[in-house]
XYZ file of C-alpha atoms in Angstrom:
363
model
C -91.676 -12.994 -43.943
C -92.252 -10.400 -41.269
C -90.285 -7.132 -40.937
C -87.808 -8.472 -38.304
C -86.961 -11.504 -40.414
C -86.400 -9.313 -43.459
C -84.078 -7.001 -41.541
C -81.949 -9.898 -40.311
C -81.721 -11.304 -43.805
C -80.612 -7.956 -45.154
C -77.914 -7.677 -42.461
C -76.594 -11.169 -43.228
C -76.530 -10.335 -46.935
C -74.520 -7.149 -46.207
C -71.985 -9.013 -44.088
C -71.612 -11.660 -46.784
C -71.029 -8.993 -49.383
C -68.299 -7.418 -47.258
C -66.663 -10.786 -46.697
C -66.758 -11.538 -50.437
C -65.178 -8.204 -51.249
C -62.392 -9.084 -48.795
C -61.830 -12.363 -50.609
C -61.547 -10.369 -53.812
C -58.594 -8.476 -52.420
C -60.197 -5.767 -50.245
C -59.928 -5.420 -46.469
C -62.305 -7.533 -44.422
C -64.419 -5.337 -42.171
C -66.848 -6.719 -39.654
C -69.393 -4.002 -38.794
C -70.328 -5.910 -35.653
C -66.750 -5.945 -34.288
C -66.172 -3.576 -31.349
C -64.072 -0.488 -32.030
C -60.457 -0.535 -30.902
C -60.169 1.303 -27.558
C -58.280 4.585 -27.583
C -54.911 4.294 -25.802
C -54.743 5.832 -22.337
C -51.651 7.830 -21.412
C -50.115 8.845 -18.107
C -47.845 11.861 -17.707
C -44.524 11.828 -15.883
C -44.912 14.506 -13.198
C -41.315 15.758 -13.357
C -40.824 15.777 -17.146
C -44.276 16.121 -18.713
C -43.516 13.159 -20.998
C -46.503 10.885 -21.707
C -46.379 7.082 -21.649
C -49.049 4.574 -22.641
C -50.737 3.135 -19.580
C -49.571 -0.341 -18.386
C -46.215 -0.073 -20.210
C -43.065 -0.524 -18.072
C -42.288 3.186 -18.462
C -45.742 4.113 -17.129
C -45.519 1.662 -14.228
C -42.151 3.154 -13.268
C -43.950 6.433 -12.510
C -45.689 4.826 -9.521
C -42.366 4.653 -7.662
C -41.000 7.401 -5.397
C -38.372 9.777 -6.680
C -34.793 9.473 -5.438
C -32.780 12.666 -4.992
C -29.028 12.533 -4.381
C -26.321 15.082 -3.691
C -23.810 14.752 -6.537
C -20.202 15.930 -6.392
C -19.287 18.670 -8.852
C -16.684 20.742 -7.052
C -13.539 19.822 -8.981
C -12.143 17.559 -11.677
C -11.986 14.628 -9.241
C -15.625 13.503 -9.462
C -16.027 13.894 -13.215
C -17.445 12.327 -15.234
C -20.372 11.703 -12.903
C -22.624 8.684 -13.408
C -26.315 8.944 -14.241
C -26.828 12.654 -14.967
C -28.397 11.932 -18.373
C -31.008 9.742 -16.643
C -32.264 12.483 -14.325
C -35.640 14.201 -14.445
C -34.488 17.408 -12.709
C -31.079 18.673 -11.544
C -30.362 21.728 -9.372
C -26.936 23.385 -9.634
C -26.209 25.094 -6.288
C -23.322 27.164 -4.939
C -21.430 25.776 -1.936
C -18.296 26.801 -0.011
C -15.557 28.593 -1.908
C -17.868 29.558 -4.764
C -17.841 26.012 -6.177
C -21.016 24.128 -7.092
C -22.695 20.871 -6.163
C -25.653 19.151 -7.790
C -28.996 18.043 -6.388
C -30.175 15.404 -8.863
C -33.606 13.749 -8.935
C -34.300 10.401 -10.619
C -37.871 9.247 -11.198
C -38.750 8.319 -14.809
C -35.506 6.335 -15.008
C -33.628 4.975 -11.994
C -30.168 3.501 -12.706
C -28.431 1.000 -10.435
C -25.220 3.030 -10.003
C -25.158 6.829 -9.799
C -22.662 9.152 -8.181
C -20.377 10.207 -6.706
C -22.669 11.132 -3.821
C -21.592 13.770 -1.308
C -22.879 15.548 1.796
C -26.021 17.560 2.498
C -26.183 21.386 2.523
C -28.496 23.897 4.295
C -30.649 24.754 1.231
C -31.323 21.128 0.312
C -34.411 20.662 2.546
C -36.122 23.640 0.878
C -35.170 22.358 -2.581
C -36.268 18.762 -2.002
C -39.303 18.949 0.294
C -41.779 19.398 -2.633
C -40.640 16.097 -4.164
C -41.139 13.900 -1.106
C -39.694 10.480 -1.852
C -36.113 9.622 -0.902
C -33.114 11.892 -0.344
C -29.675 10.285 -0.304
C -26.334 11.747 0.735
C -23.030 10.592 2.225
C -23.032 12.688 5.409
C -22.845 16.310 6.466
C -22.641 18.627 9.418
C -25.035 17.694 12.226
C -27.007 20.930 11.909
C -27.691 20.284 8.203
C -28.461 16.584 8.714
C -30.983 17.555 11.407
C -32.607 19.961 8.947
C -33.136 17.268 6.282
C -34.322 14.813 8.957
C -37.149 17.235 9.733
C -38.210 17.551 6.084
C -41.096 15.448 4.643
C -38.729 13.005 2.921
C -37.237 9.578 3.615
C -33.581 10.088 4.529
C -31.084 7.551 3.176
C -27.503 8.303 4.174
C -24.388 6.194 3.912
C -24.762 5.601 7.648
C -28.449 4.634 7.748
C -28.187 2.402 4.654
C -25.294 0.236 5.854
C -25.835 -3.440 4.993
C -28.807 -2.773 2.673
C -26.937 -2.980 -0.643
C -27.897 0.517 -1.732
C -24.649 2.416 -0.995
C -21.181 1.268 -2.014
C -17.645 2.570 -2.483
C -16.170 2.420 -5.976
C -12.582 1.216 -6.415
C -12.387 3.316 -9.601
C -12.527 6.589 -7.667
C -10.566 8.138 -4.821
C -12.334 8.898 -1.515
C -14.349 10.948 -0.755
C -15.398 11.040 -4.419
C -16.305 7.337 -4.593
C -19.740 6.885 -2.967
C -22.096 5.179 -5.431
C -25.843 4.650 -4.904
C -28.213 2.111 -6.449
C -31.270 4.358 -6.809
C -33.195 1.555 -8.525
C -32.974 -0.629 -5.432
C -33.459 2.302 -3.082
C -36.815 3.150 -4.706
C -37.868 -0.517 -4.886
C -37.160 -0.902 -1.155
C -39.807 1.708 -0.351
C -43.096 0.957 -2.160
C -44.926 2.714 0.692
C -43.633 6.100 -0.501
C -45.763 8.112 -2.921
C -44.510 9.298 -6.315
C -43.727 13.003 -6.707
C -46.260 15.581 -7.849
C -45.830 17.959 -10.775
C -43.190 20.646 -10.208
C -43.313 22.666 -13.433
C -45.973 23.291 -16.086
C -45.474 21.680 -19.481
C -46.629 22.325 -23.033
C -47.365 19.475 -25.426
C -44.098 19.993 -27.342
C -41.143 22.332 -27.893
C -43.016 24.484 -30.406
C -45.838 25.285 -27.967
C -43.562 25.835 -24.953
C -43.237 29.435 -23.806
C -39.685 29.837 -25.106
C -40.330 27.823 -28.254
C -43.417 29.810 -29.182
C -42.283 33.372 -28.484
C -38.693 33.318 -27.241
C -35.570 34.949 -28.617
C -33.070 32.673 -30.378
C -29.625 32.191 -28.805
C -26.424 30.454 -29.859
C -25.235 29.851 -26.285
C -25.504 31.092 -22.727
C -23.239 30.826 -19.700
C -24.085 30.895 -15.996
C -21.168 31.971 -13.818
C -20.517 31.302 -10.142
C -17.468 32.653 -8.249
C -15.406 29.499 -8.922
C -17.511 27.572 -11.449
C -19.260 28.059 -14.773
C -21.915 26.243 -16.785
C -21.991 26.856 -20.538
C -25.009 25.563 -22.476
C -25.110 25.282 -26.278
C -27.851 23.871 -28.527
C -27.489 20.342 -29.894
C -27.308 19.894 -33.678
C -31.064 19.349 -33.930
C -31.826 22.149 -31.482
C -33.901 19.881 -29.238
C -31.429 19.763 -26.332
C -28.935 21.942 -24.496
C -25.428 20.496 -24.069
C -23.443 21.281 -20.910
C -19.847 22.409 -20.675
C -18.574 22.529 -17.079
C -15.690 24.868 -16.243
C -14.505 24.917 -19.837
C -14.741 21.161 -20.509
C -17.663 19.202 -22.033
C -19.401 17.388 -19.177
C -20.126 13.750 -19.973
C -22.095 10.990 -18.265
C -19.967 7.986 -17.348
C -22.931 5.606 -17.826
C -23.644 6.411 -21.470
C -20.505 8.314 -22.507
C -22.598 11.135 -23.970
C -22.351 14.832 -23.209
C -24.779 15.841 -20.476
C -27.923 17.278 -22.066
C -31.233 18.787 -21.002
C -34.452 19.799 -22.746
C -35.032 22.815 -20.496
C -32.671 25.064 -18.558
C -34.211 27.298 -15.895
C -31.921 29.963 -14.433
C -33.083 31.469 -11.138
C -31.447 34.574 -9.723
C -31.233 33.833 -5.978
C -30.144 35.524 -2.765
C -27.567 33.844 -0.517
C -27.761 33.598 3.282
C -24.304 33.462 4.912
C -25.338 33.155 8.553
C -24.183 29.508 8.828
C -20.691 29.750 10.320
C -18.318 26.777 10.200
C -14.932 26.749 11.956
C -13.227 25.106 8.988
C -15.057 26.530 5.978
C -16.232 29.878 7.345
C -19.705 31.039 6.340
C -21.463 28.186 4.536
C -23.680 29.709 1.818
C -27.374 28.864 1.882
C -29.375 29.578 -1.260
C -32.614 31.300 -0.257
C -35.323 29.199 -1.897
C -38.499 30.522 -0.226
C -38.406 33.786 -2.119
C -39.061 35.362 -5.508
C -36.818 36.761 -8.217
C -35.898 36.998 -11.879
C -35.682 33.902 -14.079
C -34.598 32.935 -17.581
C -36.137 29.860 -19.256
C -34.326 28.211 -22.186
C -36.015 25.669 -24.471
C -35.525 24.670 -28.110
C -32.684 27.114 -28.817
C -34.677 30.081 -27.472
C -35.337 31.801 -24.158
C -37.866 33.956 -22.345
C -37.504 36.022 -19.214
C -39.782 35.218 -16.298
C -40.380 35.607 -12.588
C -39.890 32.738 -10.167
C -41.481 32.310 -6.747
C -41.680 29.656 -4.053
C -44.217 30.186 -1.281
C -42.925 27.671 1.273
C -40.433 24.861 1.754
C -42.966 22.294 0.521
C -44.239 24.410 -2.391
C -42.949 23.889 -5.928
C -41.195 26.642 -7.858
C -43.669 28.702 -9.885
C -42.609 30.369 -13.144
C -44.746 33.187 -14.566
C -44.440 35.588 -17.479
C -44.949 39.374 -17.466
C -48.721 38.899 -17.616
C -48.712 36.496 -14.679
C -49.450 33.432 -16.833
C -47.573 30.152 -16.218
C -44.379 29.630 -18.194
C -44.587 26.288 -20.002
C -41.588 24.008 -20.443
C -41.190 21.405 -23.171
C -41.633 17.736 -22.205
C -38.257 16.416 -21.102
C -35.635 16.786 -18.385
C -34.780 20.103 -16.750
C -31.684 21.631 -15.142
C -32.153 24.499 -12.694
C -29.217 26.892 -12.275
C -29.393 28.600 -8.862
C -27.371 31.659 -9.825
C -26.422 34.036 -6.984
C -27.255 37.697 -7.420
C -24.435 39.921 -8.679
C -21.572 40.288 -8.156
C -21.198 36.572 -7.313
C -23.413 35.351 -10.137
C -23.756 36.400 -13.750
C -25.473 35.192 -16.920
C -24.127 35.867 -20.401
C -26.554 35.237 -23.265
C -25.323 35.247 -26.868
C -28.179 36.097 -29.206
C -28.454 34.294 -32.512
C -27.588 36.522 -35.489
C -30.601 38.016 -37.231
C -30.637 37.429 -40.979
C -30.540 40.633 -42.988
C -33.585 41.128 -45.218
C -32.985 40.685 -48.945
C -32.921 43.999 -50.827
C -35.998 44.805 -52.893
C -35.714 44.733 -56.713
C -35.945 48.545 -56.768
C -33.052 48.844 -54.318
C -30.795 46.824 -56.614
C -31.215 49.302 -59.455
């Protein structure tokens, strides 16, 4: 027997021994079997959440985002539909010191969200970095022209007539009854690219900027002239729960209180040069700017600086050393809080436990 024959015989004997041990109750291991491939993950650009490649959740990320203007100005539109399915929501001040929402759906796209309302002058600067689709029910011609010039696909109640994407709900009173099928709207436009990353994310809550080094809080409230948003930690501390104008805000689709993993509060200037005969000076949040920010994650917060270089640039959050502020994977709400005296933030710090007295101090 030559050396090669002996080696093959030894290998066969080893495999047989392994197989016999498996028959005796041990695990059967084939040393010639190829190793299991490591799973490949893709990251949702707007939430930082990872999904295993080829799963339905990962394939969803290839679609464009859909951003819609959501009514929030009074009790009439509440509860809104689909807010707990959003990736990012902006809370902006409009006429009379009330607020309206700019909500973006990408990771999940329901078939009935709303109520959808009209466009405002700051919306092009907010939404241009996302690309994708922007939907609204109408608006003043000057503001509609502004969004038409932005690098987005415009889907209004007028342009979408007969396409099955916009509808009027019989459960709501006009004008608070425009409902949009964002699932169909995104599916109708496979030519549009998915959004790019907007914020920087850590791998989890503990390694996020606020989670790692932030100060603990029991609640915080962002105030506008005629609206307020109170956020309190969930029981497990993983989410922030929203109370709108003194009442818990719920999502009509799932019945749950509206929640977010991250809350980013930006202190913003307001441009009042847009004059309307009916509403007076229409406020425009100045988005291409820089200012103070507060970032809340995992029951804690850190102070930061925000900046946005151009209409198409994302918002950048940095700490005192100039390093990126990292959010936790999950959805984010952005409060566009006007500078004082119109806007104000009240943060309630968590009580600090008193140290136990030393044995000598007890004597």
